[in-house]
CSV table of C-alpha atoms in Angstrom, one decimal:
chain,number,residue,atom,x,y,z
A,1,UNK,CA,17.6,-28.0,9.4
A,2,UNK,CA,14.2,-27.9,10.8
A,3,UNK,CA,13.0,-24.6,12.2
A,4,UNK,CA,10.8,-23.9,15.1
A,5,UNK,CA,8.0,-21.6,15.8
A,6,UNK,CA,6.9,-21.0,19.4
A,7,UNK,CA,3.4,-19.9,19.3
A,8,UNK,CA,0.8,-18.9,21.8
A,9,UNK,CA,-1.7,-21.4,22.8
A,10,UNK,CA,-5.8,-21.1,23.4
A,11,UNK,CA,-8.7,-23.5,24.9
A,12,UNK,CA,-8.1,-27.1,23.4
A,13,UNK,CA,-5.1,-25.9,21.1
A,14,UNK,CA,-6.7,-22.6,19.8
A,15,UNK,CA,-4.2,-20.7,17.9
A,16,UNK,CA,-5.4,-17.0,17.2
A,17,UNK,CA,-2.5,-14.8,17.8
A,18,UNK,CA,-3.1,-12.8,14.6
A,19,UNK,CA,1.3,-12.3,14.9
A,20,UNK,CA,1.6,-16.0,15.3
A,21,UNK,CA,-0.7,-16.3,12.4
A,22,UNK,CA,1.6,-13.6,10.3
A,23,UNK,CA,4.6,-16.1,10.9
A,24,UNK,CA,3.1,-18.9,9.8
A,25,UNK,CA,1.9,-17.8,6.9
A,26,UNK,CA,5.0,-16.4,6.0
A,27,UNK,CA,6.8,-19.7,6.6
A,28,UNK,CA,4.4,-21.5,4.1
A,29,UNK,CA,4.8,-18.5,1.7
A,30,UNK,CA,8.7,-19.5,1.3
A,31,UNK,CA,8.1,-22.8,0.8
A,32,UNK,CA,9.1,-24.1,4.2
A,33,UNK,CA,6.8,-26.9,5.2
A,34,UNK,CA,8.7,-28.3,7.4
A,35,UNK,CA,8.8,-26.2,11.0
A,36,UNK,CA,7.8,-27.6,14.4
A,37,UNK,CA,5.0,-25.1,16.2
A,38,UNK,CA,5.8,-25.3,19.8
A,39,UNK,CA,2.3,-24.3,21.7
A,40,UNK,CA,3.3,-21.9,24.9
A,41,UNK,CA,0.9,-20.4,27.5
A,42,UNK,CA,0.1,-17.4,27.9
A,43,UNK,CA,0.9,-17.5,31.8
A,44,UNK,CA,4.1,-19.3,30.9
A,45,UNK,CA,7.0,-18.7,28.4
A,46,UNK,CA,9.7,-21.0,30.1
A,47,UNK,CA,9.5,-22.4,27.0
A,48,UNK,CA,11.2,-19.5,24.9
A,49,UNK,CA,13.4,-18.3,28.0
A,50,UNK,CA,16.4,-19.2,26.0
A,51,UNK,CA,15.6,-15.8,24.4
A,52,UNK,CA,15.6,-13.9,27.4
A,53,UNK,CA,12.3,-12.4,26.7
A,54,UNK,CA,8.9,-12.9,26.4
A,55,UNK,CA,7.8,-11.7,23.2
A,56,UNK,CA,6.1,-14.4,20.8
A,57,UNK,CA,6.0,-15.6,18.1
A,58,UNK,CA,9.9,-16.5,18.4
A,59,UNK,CA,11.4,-18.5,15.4
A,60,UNK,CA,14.3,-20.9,15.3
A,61,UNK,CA,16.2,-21.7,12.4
A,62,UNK,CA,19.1,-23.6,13.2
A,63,UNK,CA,21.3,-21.9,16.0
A,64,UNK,CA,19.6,-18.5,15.1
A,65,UNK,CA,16.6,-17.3,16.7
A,66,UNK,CA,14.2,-14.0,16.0
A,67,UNK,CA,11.1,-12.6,18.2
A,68,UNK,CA,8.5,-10.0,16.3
A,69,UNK,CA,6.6,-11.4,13.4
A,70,UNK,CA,8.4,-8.2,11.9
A,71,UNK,CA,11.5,-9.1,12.4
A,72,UNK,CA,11.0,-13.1,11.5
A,73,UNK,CA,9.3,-11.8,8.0
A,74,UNK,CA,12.3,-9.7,7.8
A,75,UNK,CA,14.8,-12.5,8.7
A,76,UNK,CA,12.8,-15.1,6.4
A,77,UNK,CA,13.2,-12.6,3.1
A,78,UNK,CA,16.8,-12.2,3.6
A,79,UNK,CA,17.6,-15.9,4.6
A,80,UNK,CA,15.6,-17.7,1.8
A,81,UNK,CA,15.6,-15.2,-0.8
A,82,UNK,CA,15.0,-18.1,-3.1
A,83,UNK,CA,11.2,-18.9,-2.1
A,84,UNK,CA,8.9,-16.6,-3.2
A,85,UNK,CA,9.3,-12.5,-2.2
A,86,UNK,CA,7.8,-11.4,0.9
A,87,UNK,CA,8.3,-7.6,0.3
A,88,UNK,CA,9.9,-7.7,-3.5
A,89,UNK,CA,12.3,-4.8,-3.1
A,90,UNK,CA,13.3,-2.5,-0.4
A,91,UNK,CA,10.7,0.1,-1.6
A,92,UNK,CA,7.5,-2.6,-0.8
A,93,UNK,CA,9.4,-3.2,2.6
A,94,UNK,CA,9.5,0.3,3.9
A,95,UNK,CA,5.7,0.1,1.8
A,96,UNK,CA,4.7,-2.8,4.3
A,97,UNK,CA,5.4,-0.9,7.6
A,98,UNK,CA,2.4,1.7,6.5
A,99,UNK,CA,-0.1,-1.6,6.5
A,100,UNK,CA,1.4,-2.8,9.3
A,101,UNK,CA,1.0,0.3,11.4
A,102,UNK,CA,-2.9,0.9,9.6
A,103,UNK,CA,-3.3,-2.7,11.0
A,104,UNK,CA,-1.2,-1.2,14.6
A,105,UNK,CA,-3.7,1.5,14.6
A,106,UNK,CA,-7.1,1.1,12.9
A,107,UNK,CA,-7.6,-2.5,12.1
A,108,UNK,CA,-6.4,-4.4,15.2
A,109,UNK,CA,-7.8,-2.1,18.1
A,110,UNK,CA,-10.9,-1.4,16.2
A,111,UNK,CA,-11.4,-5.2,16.5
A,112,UNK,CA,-10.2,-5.5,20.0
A,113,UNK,CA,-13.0,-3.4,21.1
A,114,UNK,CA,-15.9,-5.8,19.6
A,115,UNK,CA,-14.3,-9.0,20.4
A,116,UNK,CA,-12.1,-9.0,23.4
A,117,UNK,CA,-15.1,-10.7,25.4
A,118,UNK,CA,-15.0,-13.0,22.6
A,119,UNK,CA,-11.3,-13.7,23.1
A,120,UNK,CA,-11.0,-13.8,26.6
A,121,UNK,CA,-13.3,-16.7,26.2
A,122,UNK,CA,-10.7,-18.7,23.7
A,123,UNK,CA,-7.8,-18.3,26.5
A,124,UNK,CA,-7.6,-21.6,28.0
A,125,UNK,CA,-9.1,-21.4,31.5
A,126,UNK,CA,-5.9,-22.1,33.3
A,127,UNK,CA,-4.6,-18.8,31.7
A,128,UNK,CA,-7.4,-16.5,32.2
A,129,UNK,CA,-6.3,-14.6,35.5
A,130,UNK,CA,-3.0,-13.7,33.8
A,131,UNK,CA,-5.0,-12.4,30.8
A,132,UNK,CA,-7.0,-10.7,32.5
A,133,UNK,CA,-5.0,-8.9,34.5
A,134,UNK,CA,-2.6,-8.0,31.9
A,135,UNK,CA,-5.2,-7.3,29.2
A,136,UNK,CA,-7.1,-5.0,31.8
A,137,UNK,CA,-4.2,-3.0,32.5
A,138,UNK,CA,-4.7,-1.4,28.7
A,139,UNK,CA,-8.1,-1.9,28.0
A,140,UNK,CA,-10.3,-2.0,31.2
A,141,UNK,CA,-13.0,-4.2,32.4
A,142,UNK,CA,-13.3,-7.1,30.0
A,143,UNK,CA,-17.0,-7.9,30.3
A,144,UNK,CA,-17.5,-3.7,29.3
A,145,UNK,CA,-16.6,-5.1,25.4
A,146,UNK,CA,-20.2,-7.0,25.7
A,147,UNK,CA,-21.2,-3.9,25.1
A,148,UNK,CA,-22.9,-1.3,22.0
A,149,UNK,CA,-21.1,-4.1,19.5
A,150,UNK,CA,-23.5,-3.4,16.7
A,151,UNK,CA,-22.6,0.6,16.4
A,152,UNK,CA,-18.7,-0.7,17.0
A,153,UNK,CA,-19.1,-3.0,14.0
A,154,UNK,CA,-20.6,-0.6,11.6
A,155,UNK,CA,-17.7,2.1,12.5
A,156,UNK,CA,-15.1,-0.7,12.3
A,157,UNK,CA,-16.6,-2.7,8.6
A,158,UNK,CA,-16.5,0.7,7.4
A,159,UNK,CA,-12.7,1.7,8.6
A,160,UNK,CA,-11.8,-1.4,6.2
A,161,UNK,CA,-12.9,0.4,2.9
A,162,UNK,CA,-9.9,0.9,1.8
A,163,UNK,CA,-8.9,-2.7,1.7
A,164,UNK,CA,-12.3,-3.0,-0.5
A,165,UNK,CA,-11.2,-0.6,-3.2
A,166,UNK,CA,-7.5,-2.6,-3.4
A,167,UNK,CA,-8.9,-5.8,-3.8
A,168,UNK,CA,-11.8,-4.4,-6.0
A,169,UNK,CA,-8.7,-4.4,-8.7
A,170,UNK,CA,-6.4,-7.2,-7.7
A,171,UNK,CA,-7.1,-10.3,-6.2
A,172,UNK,CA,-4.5,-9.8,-3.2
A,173,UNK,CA,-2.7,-6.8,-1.9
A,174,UNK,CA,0.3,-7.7,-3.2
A,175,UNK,CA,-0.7,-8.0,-6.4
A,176,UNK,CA,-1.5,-11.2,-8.3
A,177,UNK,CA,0.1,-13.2,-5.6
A,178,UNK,CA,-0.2,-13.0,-2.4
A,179,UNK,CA,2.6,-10.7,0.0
A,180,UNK,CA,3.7,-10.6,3.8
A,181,UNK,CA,1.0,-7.1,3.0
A,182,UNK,CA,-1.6,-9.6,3.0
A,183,UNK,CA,-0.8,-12.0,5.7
A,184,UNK,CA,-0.2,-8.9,7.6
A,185,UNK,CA,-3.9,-7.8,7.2
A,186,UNK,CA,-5.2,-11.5,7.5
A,187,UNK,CA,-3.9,-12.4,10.5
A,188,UNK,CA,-6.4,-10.3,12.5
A,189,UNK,CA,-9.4,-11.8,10.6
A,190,UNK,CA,-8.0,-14.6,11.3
A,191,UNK,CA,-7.9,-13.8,14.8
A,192,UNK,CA,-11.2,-12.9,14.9
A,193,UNK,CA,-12.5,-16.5,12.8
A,194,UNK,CA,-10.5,-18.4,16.0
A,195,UNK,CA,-11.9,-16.4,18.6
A,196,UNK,CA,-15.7,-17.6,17.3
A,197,UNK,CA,-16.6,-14.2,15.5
A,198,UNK,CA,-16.5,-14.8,12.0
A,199,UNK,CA,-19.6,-13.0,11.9
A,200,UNK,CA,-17.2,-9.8,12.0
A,201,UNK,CA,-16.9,-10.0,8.4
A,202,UNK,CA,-20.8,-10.0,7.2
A,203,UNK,CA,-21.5,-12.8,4.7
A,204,UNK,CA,-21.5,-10.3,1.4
A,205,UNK,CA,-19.0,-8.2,1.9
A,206,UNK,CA,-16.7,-8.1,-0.9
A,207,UNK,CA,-14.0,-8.7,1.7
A,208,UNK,CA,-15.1,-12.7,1.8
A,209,UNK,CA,-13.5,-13.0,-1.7
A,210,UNK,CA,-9.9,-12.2,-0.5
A,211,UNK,CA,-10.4,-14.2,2.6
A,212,UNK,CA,-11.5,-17.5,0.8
A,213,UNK,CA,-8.6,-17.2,-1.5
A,214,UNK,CA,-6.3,-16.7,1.7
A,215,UNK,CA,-8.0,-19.7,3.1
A,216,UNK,CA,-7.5,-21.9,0.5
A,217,UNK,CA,-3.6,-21.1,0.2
A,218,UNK,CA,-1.4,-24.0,1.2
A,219,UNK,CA,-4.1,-26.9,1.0
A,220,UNK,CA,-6.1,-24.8,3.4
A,221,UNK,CA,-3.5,-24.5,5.7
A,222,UNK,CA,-5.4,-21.7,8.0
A,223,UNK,CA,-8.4,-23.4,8.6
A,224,UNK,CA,-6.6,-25.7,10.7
A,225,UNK,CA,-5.2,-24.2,13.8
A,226,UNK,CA,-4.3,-27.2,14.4
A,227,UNK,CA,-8.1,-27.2,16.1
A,228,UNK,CA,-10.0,-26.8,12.6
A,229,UNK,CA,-12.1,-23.9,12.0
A,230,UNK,CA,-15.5,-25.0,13.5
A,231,UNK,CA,-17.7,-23.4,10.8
A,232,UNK,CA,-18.4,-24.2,7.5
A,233,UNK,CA,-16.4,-22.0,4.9
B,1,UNK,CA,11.5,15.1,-26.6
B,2,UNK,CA,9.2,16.9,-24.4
B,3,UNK,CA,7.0,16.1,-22.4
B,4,UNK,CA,3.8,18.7,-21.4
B,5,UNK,CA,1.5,18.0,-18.4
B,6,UNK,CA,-1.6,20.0,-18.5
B,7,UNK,CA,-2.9,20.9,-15.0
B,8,UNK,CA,-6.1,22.2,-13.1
B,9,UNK,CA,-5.4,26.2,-12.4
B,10,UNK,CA,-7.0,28.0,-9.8
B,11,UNK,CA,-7.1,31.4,-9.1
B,12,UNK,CA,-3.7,33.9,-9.8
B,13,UNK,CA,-2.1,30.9,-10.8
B,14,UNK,CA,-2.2,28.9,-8.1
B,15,UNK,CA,-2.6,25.1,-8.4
B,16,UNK,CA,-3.3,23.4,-5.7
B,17,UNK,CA,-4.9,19.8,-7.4
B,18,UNK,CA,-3.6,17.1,-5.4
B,19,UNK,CA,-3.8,14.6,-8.6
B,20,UNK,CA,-1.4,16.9,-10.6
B,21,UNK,CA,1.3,17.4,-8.1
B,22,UNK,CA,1.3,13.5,-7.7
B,23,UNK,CA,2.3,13.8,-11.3
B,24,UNK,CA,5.1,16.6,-11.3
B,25,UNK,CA,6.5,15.2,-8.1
B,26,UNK,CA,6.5,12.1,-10.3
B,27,UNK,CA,8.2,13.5,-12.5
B,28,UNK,CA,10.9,15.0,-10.7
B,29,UNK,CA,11.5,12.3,-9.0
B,30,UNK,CA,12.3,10.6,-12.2
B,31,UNK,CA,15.2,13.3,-12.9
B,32,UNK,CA,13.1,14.6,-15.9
B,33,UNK,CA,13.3,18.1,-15.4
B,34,UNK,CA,12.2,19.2,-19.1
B,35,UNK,CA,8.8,19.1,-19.1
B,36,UNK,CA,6.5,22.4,-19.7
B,37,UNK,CA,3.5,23.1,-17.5
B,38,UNK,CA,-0.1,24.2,-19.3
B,39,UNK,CA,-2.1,25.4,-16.9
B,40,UNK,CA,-6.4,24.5,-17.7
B,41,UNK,CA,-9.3,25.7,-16.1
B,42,UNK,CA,-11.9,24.2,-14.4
B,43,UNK,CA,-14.6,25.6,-17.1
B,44,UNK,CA,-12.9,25.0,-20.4
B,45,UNK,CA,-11.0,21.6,-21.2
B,46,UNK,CA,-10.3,22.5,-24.3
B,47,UNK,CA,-6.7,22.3,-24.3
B,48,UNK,CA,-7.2,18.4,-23.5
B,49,UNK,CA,-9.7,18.1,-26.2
B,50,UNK,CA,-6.9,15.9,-28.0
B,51,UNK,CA,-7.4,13.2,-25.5
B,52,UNK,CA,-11.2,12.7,-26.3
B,53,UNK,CA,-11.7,12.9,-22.2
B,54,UNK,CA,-11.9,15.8,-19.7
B,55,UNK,CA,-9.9,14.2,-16.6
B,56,UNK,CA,-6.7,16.0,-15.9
B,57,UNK,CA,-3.6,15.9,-15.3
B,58,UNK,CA,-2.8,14.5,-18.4
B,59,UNK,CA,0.4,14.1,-19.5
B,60,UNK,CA,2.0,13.7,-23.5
B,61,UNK,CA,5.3,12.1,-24.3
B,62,UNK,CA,5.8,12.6,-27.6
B,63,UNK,CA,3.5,11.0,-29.7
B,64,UNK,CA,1.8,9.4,-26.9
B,65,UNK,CA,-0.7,10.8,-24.3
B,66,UNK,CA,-1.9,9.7,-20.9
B,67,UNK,CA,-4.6,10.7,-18.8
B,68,UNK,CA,-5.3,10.1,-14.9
B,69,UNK,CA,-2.7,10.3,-12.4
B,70,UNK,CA,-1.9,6.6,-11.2
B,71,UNK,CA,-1.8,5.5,-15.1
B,72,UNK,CA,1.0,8.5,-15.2
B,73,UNK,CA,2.9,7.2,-12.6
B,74,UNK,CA,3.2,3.8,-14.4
B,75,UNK,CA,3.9,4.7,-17.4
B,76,UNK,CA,6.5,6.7,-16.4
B,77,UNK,CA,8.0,3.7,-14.2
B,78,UNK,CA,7.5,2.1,-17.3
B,79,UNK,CA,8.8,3.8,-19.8
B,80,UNK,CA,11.8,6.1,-17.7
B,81,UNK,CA,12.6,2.4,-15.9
B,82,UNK,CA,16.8,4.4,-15.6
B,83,UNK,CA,15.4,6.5,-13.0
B,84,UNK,CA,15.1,6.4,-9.5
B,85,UNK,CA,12.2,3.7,-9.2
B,86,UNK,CA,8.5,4.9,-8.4
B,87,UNK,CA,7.3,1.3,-6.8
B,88,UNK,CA,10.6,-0.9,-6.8
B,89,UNK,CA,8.7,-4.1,-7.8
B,90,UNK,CA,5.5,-5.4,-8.8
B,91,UNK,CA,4.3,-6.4,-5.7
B,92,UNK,CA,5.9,-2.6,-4.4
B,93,UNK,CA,3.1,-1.2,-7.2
B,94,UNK,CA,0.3,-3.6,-6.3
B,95,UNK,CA,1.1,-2.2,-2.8
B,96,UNK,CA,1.4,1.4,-3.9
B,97,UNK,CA,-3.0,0.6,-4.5
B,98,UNK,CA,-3.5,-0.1,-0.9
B,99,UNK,CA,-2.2,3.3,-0.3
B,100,UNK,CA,-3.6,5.0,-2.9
B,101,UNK,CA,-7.0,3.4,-1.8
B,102,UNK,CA,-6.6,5.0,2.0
B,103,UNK,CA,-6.3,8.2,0.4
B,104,UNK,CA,-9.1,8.4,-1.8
B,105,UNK,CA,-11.0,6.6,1.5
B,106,UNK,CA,-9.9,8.7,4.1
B,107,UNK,CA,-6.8,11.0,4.1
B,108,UNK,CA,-9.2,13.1,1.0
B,109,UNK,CA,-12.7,12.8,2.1
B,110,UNK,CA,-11.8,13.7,5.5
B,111,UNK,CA,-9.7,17.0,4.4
B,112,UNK,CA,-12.0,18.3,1.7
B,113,UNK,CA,-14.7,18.0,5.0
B,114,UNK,CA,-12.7,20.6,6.4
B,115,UNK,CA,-11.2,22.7,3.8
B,116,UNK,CA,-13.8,23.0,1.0
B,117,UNK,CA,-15.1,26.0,1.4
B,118,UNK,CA,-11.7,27.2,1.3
B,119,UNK,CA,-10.9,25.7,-1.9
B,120,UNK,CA,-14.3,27.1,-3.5
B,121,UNK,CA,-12.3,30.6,-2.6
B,122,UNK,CA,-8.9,29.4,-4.3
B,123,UNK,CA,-10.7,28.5,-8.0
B,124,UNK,CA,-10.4,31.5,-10.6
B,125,UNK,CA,-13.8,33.5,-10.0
B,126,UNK,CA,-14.1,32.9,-13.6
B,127,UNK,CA,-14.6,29.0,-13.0
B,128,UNK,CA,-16.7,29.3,-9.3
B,129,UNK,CA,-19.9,29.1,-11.4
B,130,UNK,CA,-18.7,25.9,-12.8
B,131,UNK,CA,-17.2,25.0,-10.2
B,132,UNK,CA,-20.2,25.2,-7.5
B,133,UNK,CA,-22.3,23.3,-9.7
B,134,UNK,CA,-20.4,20.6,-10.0
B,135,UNK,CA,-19.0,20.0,-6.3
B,136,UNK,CA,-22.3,20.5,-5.0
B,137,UNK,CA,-23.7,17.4,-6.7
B,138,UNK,CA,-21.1,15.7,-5.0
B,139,UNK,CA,-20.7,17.3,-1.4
B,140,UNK,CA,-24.0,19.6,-1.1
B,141,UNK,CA,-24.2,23.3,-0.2
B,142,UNK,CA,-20.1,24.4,-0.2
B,143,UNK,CA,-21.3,27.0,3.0
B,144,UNK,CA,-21.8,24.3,5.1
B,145,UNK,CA,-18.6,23.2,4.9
B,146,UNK,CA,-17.4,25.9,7.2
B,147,UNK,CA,-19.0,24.8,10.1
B,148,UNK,CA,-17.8,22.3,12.5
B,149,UNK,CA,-14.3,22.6,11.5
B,150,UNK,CA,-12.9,21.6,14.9
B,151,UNK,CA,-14.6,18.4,15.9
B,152,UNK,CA,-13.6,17.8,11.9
B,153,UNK,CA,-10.3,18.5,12.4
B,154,UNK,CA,-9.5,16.2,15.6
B,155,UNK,CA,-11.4,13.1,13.9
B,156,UNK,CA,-9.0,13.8,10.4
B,157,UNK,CA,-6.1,13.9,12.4
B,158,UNK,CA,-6.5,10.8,14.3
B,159,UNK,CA,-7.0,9.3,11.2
B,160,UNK,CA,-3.6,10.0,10.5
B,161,UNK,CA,-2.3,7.9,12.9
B,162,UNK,CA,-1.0,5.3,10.4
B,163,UNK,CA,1.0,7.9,8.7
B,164,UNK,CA,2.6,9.1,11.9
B,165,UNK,CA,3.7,5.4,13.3
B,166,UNK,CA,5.6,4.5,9.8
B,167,UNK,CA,6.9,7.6,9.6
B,168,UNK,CA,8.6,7.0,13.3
B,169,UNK,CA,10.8,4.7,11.9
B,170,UNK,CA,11.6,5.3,8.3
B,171,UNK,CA,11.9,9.1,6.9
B,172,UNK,CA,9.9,8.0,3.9
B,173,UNK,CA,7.0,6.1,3.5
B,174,UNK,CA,9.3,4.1,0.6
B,175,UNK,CA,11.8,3.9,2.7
B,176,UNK,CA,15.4,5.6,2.7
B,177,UNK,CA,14.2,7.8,0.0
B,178,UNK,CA,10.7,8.9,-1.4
B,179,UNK,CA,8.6,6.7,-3.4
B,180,UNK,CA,5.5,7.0,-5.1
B,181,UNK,CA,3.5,6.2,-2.0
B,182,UNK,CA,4.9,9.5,-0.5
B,183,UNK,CA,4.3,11.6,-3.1
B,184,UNK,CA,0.1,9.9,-3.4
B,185,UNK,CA,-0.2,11.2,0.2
B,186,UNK,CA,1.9,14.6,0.0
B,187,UNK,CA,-0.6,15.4,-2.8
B,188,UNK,CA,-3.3,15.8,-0.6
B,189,UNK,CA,-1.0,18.0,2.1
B,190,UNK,CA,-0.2,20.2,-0.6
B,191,UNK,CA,-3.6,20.9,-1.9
B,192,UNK,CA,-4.2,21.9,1.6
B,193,UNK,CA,-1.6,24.3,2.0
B,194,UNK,CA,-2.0,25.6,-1.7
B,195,UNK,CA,-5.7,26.8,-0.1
B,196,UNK,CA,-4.5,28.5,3.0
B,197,UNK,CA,-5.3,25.8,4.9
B,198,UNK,CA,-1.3,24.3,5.9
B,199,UNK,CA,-2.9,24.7,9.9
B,200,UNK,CA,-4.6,21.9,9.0
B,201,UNK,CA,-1.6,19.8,10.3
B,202,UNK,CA,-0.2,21.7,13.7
B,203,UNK,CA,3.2,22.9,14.0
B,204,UNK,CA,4.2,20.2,16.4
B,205,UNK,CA,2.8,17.2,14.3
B,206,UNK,CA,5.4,14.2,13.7
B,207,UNK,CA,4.6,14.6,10.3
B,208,UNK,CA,5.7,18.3,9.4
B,209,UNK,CA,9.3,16.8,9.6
B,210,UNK,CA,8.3,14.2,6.6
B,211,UNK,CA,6.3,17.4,4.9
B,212,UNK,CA,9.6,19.4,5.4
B,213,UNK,CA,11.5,16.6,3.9
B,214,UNK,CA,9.3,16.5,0.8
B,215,UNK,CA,9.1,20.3,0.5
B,216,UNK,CA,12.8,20.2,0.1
B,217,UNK,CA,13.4,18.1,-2.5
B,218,UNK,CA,14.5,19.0,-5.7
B,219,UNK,CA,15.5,22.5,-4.7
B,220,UNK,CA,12.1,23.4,-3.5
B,221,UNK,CA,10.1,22.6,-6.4
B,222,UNK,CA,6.3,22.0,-4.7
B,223,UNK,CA,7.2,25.1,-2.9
B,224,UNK,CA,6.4,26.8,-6.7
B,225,UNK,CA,2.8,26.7,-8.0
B,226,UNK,CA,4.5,28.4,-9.9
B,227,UNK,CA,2.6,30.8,-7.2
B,228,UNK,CA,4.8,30.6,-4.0
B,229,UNK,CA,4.0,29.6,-0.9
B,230,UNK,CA,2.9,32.0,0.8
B,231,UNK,CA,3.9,31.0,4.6
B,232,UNK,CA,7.3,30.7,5.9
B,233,UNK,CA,8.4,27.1,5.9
């Protein structure tokens, strides 16, 4: 049975939803290599209307579909408890939820405020009103996040220390292996490596170590997006 | 057999170390209720001298002795694995880090910004000597510390935030019931309030119903330092 992801679409086939990026990892992380991605617009989601919603990623497995990278990672440890854990107990998934909302609340808007310029540039140009509209209406004028980036980044790198002291002892944050923790946490870099600002992460930070070995998972499966990272790494 | 945890003591009993009530609560959690309490000052480590170190709590089991609270915790999953679990899984440990690391990052740093010159007033006046020396290497003059405390006090509560969004959706950090995670972060709550300082969450904070929860457990017991609380609760 083949399953489906539905995932949202940049300039010439950009992929850097960092919850598209969650799912996908996720999906490679059981063992499933064989899932269709299904690119949808951003202005557009007659694609996934079937759900009677708009919220994406969306997964299909079978007759079954799920919405909310949550929910998918959620579905995916329960339906294929055979592949390798997600969570690993009940306890690390209620655990997750806490790096999901420091990701909710810390990680993702302090990076939103350096790079949504950045981002509004990887929307494909045929989608850029809707964005902008509907990016506007929570964060205000887009070309405003040009702006004071360097005092941004220093508060921002240094909101990430605590992921520095995890992986100071561990190679991943779940452990010896990787867990939905880390894809959780790496889908915003990621985000910000497909929206042309690696540079977010500087060149010796400790961090770099976790992200290669995140980059390298799956044959380098997230280097290609399916538009391949541009930048050597 | 039983086991003896030897913890910091501050003045008319009171103990208010955030690394020893991770322990106890540890160890309640566990169902061991047998354990005796030796309380050690800041000044004199002798009563550890056994363990060749001077970090407390430590904890002996017997024959065996450990020291430093997140090697506790483990070897009490370890060894007591019939009790309720601590971390649930390997990955829910190597998780448990990532937690641990955003309190000794943030949730602490931030607090003892606010509240140490309340703590300097909570060690045993027979320590303060001691104990001024040996903070102010760390933090500087302990009199400046009570200046500022508002601006302080809005920053450390944002950072919060994390806490507050889990903690919407699950009563626990682990989940249905309290893991180690909750008991890393209650810690740090409960060394403020053993220093007068429980206004340091407001009464209408999302989180006093989590705090209340964890107050309540095991009839009461981190209520008793063995000094009371002082404040209703």
């Amino acid at each position: 049975m083949t399953i489906t992801v539905y995932e949202l679409d940049g300039v010439d086939d950009v992929r850097f939803s960092p919850y598209c990026w969650r799912t996908l990892m996720a999906l490679k992380h059981k063992g499933i290599d064989d899932f269709e991605r299904v690119p949808v617009s951003f202005r557009d989601r007659s694609p996934i209307a079937f759900s009677g919603q708009e919220r994406i990623p969306v997964l299909v497995d079978g007759d079954h579909w799920v919405n909310d990278s949550w929910n998918i990672a959620c579905y995916l440890e329960d339906a294929y408890p055979d592949g390798p854990a997600l969570f690993g107990s009940d306890i690390g998934r209620s655990q997750a939820q806490f790096v999901n909302a420091w990701t909710q609340r810390i990680q993702n808007p302090g990076l939103i405020n350096i790079v949504l310029w950045d981002a509004f540039q990887a929307v494909d140009p045929a989608d850029r009103d809707w964005w902008r509209e509907d990016r506007e209406k929570m964060f205000g004028r887009i070309e405003d996040y040009k702006e004071n980036q360097s005092e941004k980044l220093t508060a921002w790198r240094r909101d990430l220390d605590p992921l520095r002291m995890t992986l100071g002892d561990q190679p991943f944050l779940g452990g010896q292996a990787p867990a939905y923790v880390d894809y959780l946490v790496f889908g915003t870099f990621l985000f910000a490596c497909y929206v042309g600002r690696e540079d977010v992460i500087e060149a010796d930070d400790s961090l770099q170590d976790w992200l290669g070995r995140l980059l390298d998972m799956f044959d380098g499966f997230a280097r290609q997006a399916p538009k391949t990272m541009t930048s050597e790494r």
